[in-house]
Amino acid sequence: TAEDHRPAGKVPIYEYRGGKFTLVEQVDVKGRWPEKWNKDWLGW
């Protein structure tokens, strides 16, 4: 459809160390690459 149904434009990056997952960073994909978000990454 023409509507964007993706849940979020932010992707959490985790590191697994010592038996635990730790949040390292959240990348705002939609904000950082808006032109790719709208066209190239549709449906990912």
PDB file of N, CA and C in Angstrom:
ATOM      1  N   THR A   1       0.839  -1.190   0.000  1.00  0.00           N
ATOM      2  CA  THR A   1       0.000   0.000   0.000  1.00  0.00           C
ATOM      3  C   THR A   1       0.877   1.244   0.000  1.00  0.00           C
ATOM      4  N   ALA A   2       0.268   2.368  -0.136  1.00  0.00           N
ATOM      5  CA  ALA A   2       1.003   3.634  -0.134  1.00  0.00           C
ATOM      6  C   ALA A   2       1.349   4.097   1.276  1.00  0.00           C
ATOM      7  N   GLU A   3       0.774   3.447   2.281  1.00  0.00           N
ATOM      8  CA  GLU A   3       1.023   3.840   3.665  1.00  0.00           C
ATOM      9  C   GLU A   3       2.233   3.113   4.239  1.00  0.00           C
ATOM     10  N   ASP A   4       2.902   3.781   5.142  1.00  0.00           N
ATOM     11  CA  ASP A   4       4.068   3.211   5.810  1.00  0.00           C
ATOM     12  C   ASP A   4       3.597   2.465   7.053  1.00  0.00           C
ATOM     13  N   HIS A   5       3.745   1.147   7.073  1.00  0.00           N
ATOM     14  CA  HIS A   5       3.289   0.338   8.201  1.00  0.00           C
ATOM     15  C   HIS A   5       4.431  -0.153   9.082  1.00  0.00           C
ATOM     16  N   ARG A   6       5.621   0.351   8.859  1.00  0.00           N
ATOM     17  CA  ARG A   6       6.753  -0.073   9.688  1.00  0.00           C
ATOM     18  C   ARG A   6       6.584   0.481  11.097  1.00  0.00           C
ATOM     19  N   PRO A   7       6.909  -0.306  12.117  1.00  0.00           N
ATOM     20  CA  PRO A   7       6.634   0.100  13.488  1.00  0.00           C
ATOM     21  C   PRO A   7       7.479   1.267  13.996  1.00  0.00           C
ATOM     22  N   ALA A   8       8.725   1.389  13.553  1.00  0.00           N
ATOM     23  CA  ALA A   8       9.574   2.443  14.095  1.00  0.00           C
ATOM     24  C   ALA A   8      10.759   2.692  13.184  1.00  0.00           C
ATOM     25  N   GLY A   9      11.287   3.883  13.270  1.00  0.00           N
ATOM     26  CA  GLY A   9      12.470   4.224  12.499  1.00  0.00           C
ATOM     27  C   GLY A   9      13.735   4.128  13.315  1.00  0.00           C
ATOM     28  N   LYS A  10      13.615   3.687  14.562  1.00  0.00           N
ATOM     29  CA  LYS A  10      14.785   3.574  15.435  1.00  0.00           C
ATOM     30  C   LYS A  10      15.159   2.109  15.618  1.00  0.00           C
ATOM     31  N   VAL A  11      16.442   1.836  15.482  1.00  0.00           N
ATOM     32  CA  VAL A  11      16.945   0.470  15.579  1.00  0.00           C
ATOM     33  C   VAL A  11      17.903   0.381  16.760  1.00  0.00           C
ATOM     34  N   PRO A  12      17.616  -0.486  17.737  1.00  0.00           N
ATOM     35  CA  PRO A  12      18.532  -0.638  18.864  1.00  0.00           C
ATOM     36  C   PRO A  12      19.727  -1.513  18.477  1.00  0.00           C
ATOM     37  N   ILE A  13      20.914  -1.097  18.912  1.00  0.00           N
ATOM     38  CA  ILE A  13      22.140  -1.860  18.692  1.00  0.00           C
ATOM     39  C   ILE A  13      22.594  -2.375  20.055  1.00  0.00           C
ATOM     40  N   TYR A  14      22.677  -3.697  20.172  1.00  0.00           N
ATOM     41  CA  TYR A  14      23.056  -4.324  21.431  1.00  0.00           C
ATOM     42  C   TYR A  14      24.413  -4.992  21.312  1.00  0.00           C
ATOM     43  N   GLU A  15      25.101  -5.085  22.442  1.00  0.00           N
ATOM     44  CA  GLU A  15      26.358  -5.821  22.539  1.00  0.00           C
ATOM     45  C   GLU A  15      26.144  -6.949  23.538  1.00  0.00           C
ATOM     46  N   TYR A  16      26.607  -8.133  23.173  1.00  0.00           N
ATOM     47  CA  TYR A  16      26.488  -9.283  24.072  1.00  0.00           C
ATOM     48  C   TYR A  16      27.853  -9.538  24.676  1.00  0.00           C
ATOM     49  N   ARG A  17      27.936  -9.361  25.988  1.00  0.00           N
ATOM     50  CA  ARG A  17      29.215  -9.539  26.666  1.00  0.00           C
ATOM     51  C   ARG A  17      28.956 -10.007  28.091  1.00  0.00           C
ATOM     52  N   GLY A  18      29.689 -11.004  28.510  1.00  0.00           N
ATOM     53  CA  GLY A  18      29.544 -11.502  29.877  1.00  0.00           C
ATOM     54  C   GLY A  18      28.184 -12.103  30.155  1.00  0.00           C
ATOM     55  N   GLY A  19      27.552 -12.666  29.131  1.00  0.00           N
ATOM     56  CA  GLY A  19      26.256 -13.305  29.318  1.00  0.00           C
ATOM     57  C   GLY A  19      25.078 -12.353  29.350  1.00  0.00           C
ATOM     58  N   LYS A  20      25.304 -11.075  29.013  1.00  0.00           N
ATOM     59  CA  LYS A  20      24.223 -10.092  29.035  1.00  0.00           C
ATOM     60  C   LYS A  20      24.203  -9.277  27.749  1.00  0.00           C
ATOM     61  N   PHE A  21      23.001  -8.833  27.387  1.00  0.00           N
ATOM     62  CA  PHE A  21      22.845  -7.886  26.293  1.00  0.00           C
ATOM     63  C   PHE A  21      22.814  -6.484  26.885  1.00  0.00           C
ATOM     64  N   THR A  22      23.611  -5.600  26.321  1.00  0.00           N
ATOM     65  CA  THR A  22      23.656  -4.216  26.765  1.00  0.00           C
ATOM     66  C   THR A  22      23.376  -3.306  25.578  1.00  0.00           C
ATOM     67  N   LEU A  23      22.465  -2.369  25.772  1.00  0.00           N
ATOM     68  CA  LEU A  23      22.146  -1.412  24.718  1.00  0.00           C
ATOM     69  C   LEU A  23      23.336  -0.482  24.520  1.00  0.00           C
ATOM     70  N   VAL A  24      23.859  -0.439  23.305  1.00  0.00           N
ATOM     71  CA  VAL A  24      24.999   0.403  22.984  1.00  0.00           C
ATOM     72  C   VAL A  24      24.524   1.738  22.416  1.00  0.00           C
ATOM     73  N   GLU A  25      23.545   1.660  21.508  1.00  0.00           N
ATOM     74  CA  GLU A  25      23.103   2.858  20.803  1.00  0.00           C
ATOM     75  C   GLU A  25      21.757   2.588  20.146  1.00  0.00           C
ATOM     76  N   GLN A  26      21.007   3.649  19.900  1.00  0.00           N
ATOM     77  CA  GLN A  26      19.794   3.547  19.086  1.00  0.00           C
ATOM     78  C   GLN A  26      20.003   4.420  17.865  1.00  0.00           C
ATOM     79  N   VAL A  27      19.933   3.812  16.698  1.00  0.00           N
ATOM     80  CA  VAL A  27      20.129   4.535  15.447  1.00  0.00           C
ATOM     81  C   VAL A  27      18.762   4.935  14.901  1.00  0.00           C
ATOM     82  N   ASP A  28      18.592   6.224  14.679  1.00  0.00           N
ATOM     83  CA  ASP A  28      17.347   6.736  14.097  1.00  0.00           C
ATOM     84  C   ASP A  28      17.487   6.678  12.579  1.00  0.00           C
ATOM     85  N   VAL A  29      17.137   5.538  12.006  1.00  0.00           N
ATOM     86  CA  VAL A  29      17.291   5.300  10.571  1.00  0.00           C
ATOM     87  C   VAL A  29      16.422   6.259   9.767  1.00  0.00           C
ATOM     88  N   LYS A  30      15.213   6.455  10.216  1.00  0.00           N
ATOM     89  CA  LYS A  30      14.274   7.338   9.507  1.00  0.00           C
ATOM     90  C   LYS A  30      14.769   8.785   9.515  1.00  0.00           C
ATOM     91  N   GLY A  31      15.306   9.231  10.635  1.00  0.00           N
ATOM     92  CA  GLY A  31      15.806  10.598  10.738  1.00  0.00           C
ATOM     93  C   GLY A  31      17.149  10.805  10.065  1.00  0.00           C
ATOM     94  N   ARG A  32      17.993   9.774  10.089  1.00  0.00           N
ATOM     95  CA  ARG A  32      19.342   9.895   9.534  1.00  0.00           C
ATOM     96  C   ARG A  32      19.363   9.789   8.008  1.00  0.00           C
ATOM     97  N   TRP A  33      18.528   8.916   7.456  1.00  0.00           N
ATOM     98  CA  TRP A  33      18.473   8.712   6.007  1.00  0.00           C
ATOM     99  C   TRP A  33      17.020   8.776   5.529  1.00  0.00           C
ATOM    100  N   PRO A  34      16.359   9.929   5.621  1.00  0.00           N
ATOM    101  CA  PRO A  34      14.934  10.011   5.268  1.00  0.00           C
ATOM    102  C   PRO A  34      14.642   9.670   3.807  1.00  0.00           C
ATOM    103  N   GLU A  35      15.553  10.009   2.903  1.00  0.00           N
ATOM    104  CA  GLU A  35      15.311   9.714   1.483  1.00  0.00           C
ATOM    105  C   GLU A  35      15.352   8.214   1.216  1.00  0.00           C
ATOM    106  N   LYS A  36      16.219   7.485   1.895  1.00  0.00           N
ATOM    107  CA  LYS A  36      16.273   6.030   1.729  1.00  0.00           C
ATOM    108  C   LYS A  36      15.094   5.366   2.441  1.00  0.00           C
ATOM    109  N   TRP A  37      14.703   5.911   3.581  1.00  0.00           N
ATOM    110  CA  TRP A  37      13.576   5.353   4.331  1.00  0.00           C
ATOM    111  C   TRP A  37      12.309   5.383   3.482  1.00  0.00           C
ATOM    112  N   ASN A  38      12.099   6.482   2.793  1.00  0.00           N
ATOM    113  CA  ASN A  38      10.874   6.657   2.005  1.00  0.00           C
ATOM    114  C   ASN A  38      10.845   5.828   0.733  1.00  0.00           C
ATOM    115  N   LYS A  39      12.004   5.547   0.144  1.00  0.00           N
ATOM    116  CA  LYS A  39      12.013   4.874  -1.159  1.00  0.00           C
ATOM    117  C   LYS A  39      12.679   3.506  -1.128  1.00  0.00           C
ATOM    118  N   ASP A  40      13.944   3.466  -0.772  1.00  0.00           N
ATOM    119  CA  ASP A  40      14.745   2.248  -0.900  1.00  0.00           C
ATOM    120  C   ASP A  40      14.402   1.176   0.123  1.00  0.00           C
ATOM    121  N   TRP A  41      14.061   1.547   1.343  1.00  0.00           N
ATOM    122  CA  TRP A  41      13.892   0.577   2.414  1.00  0.00           C
ATOM    123  C   TRP A  41      12.440   0.210   2.670  1.00  0.00           C
ATOM    124  N   LEU A  42      11.549   0.603   1.806  1.00  0.00           N
ATOM    125  CA  LEU A  42      10.136   0.292   1.997  1.00  0.00           C
ATOM    126  C   LEU A  42       9.928  -1.218   2.034  1.00  0.00           C
ATOM    127  N   GLY A  43       9.331  -1.686   3.087  1.00  0.00           N
ATOM    128  CA  GLY A  43       9.041  -3.113   3.222  1.00  0.00           C
ATOM    129  C   GLY A  43      10.065  -3.887   4.021  1.00  0.00           C
ATOM    130  N   TRP A  44      11.149  -3.264   4.437  1.00  0.00           N
ATOM    131  CA  TRP A  44      12.146  -3.979   5.238  1.00  0.00           C
ATOM    132  C   TRP A  44      11.663  -4.107   6.650  1.00  0.00           C
TER     133      TRP A  44
END
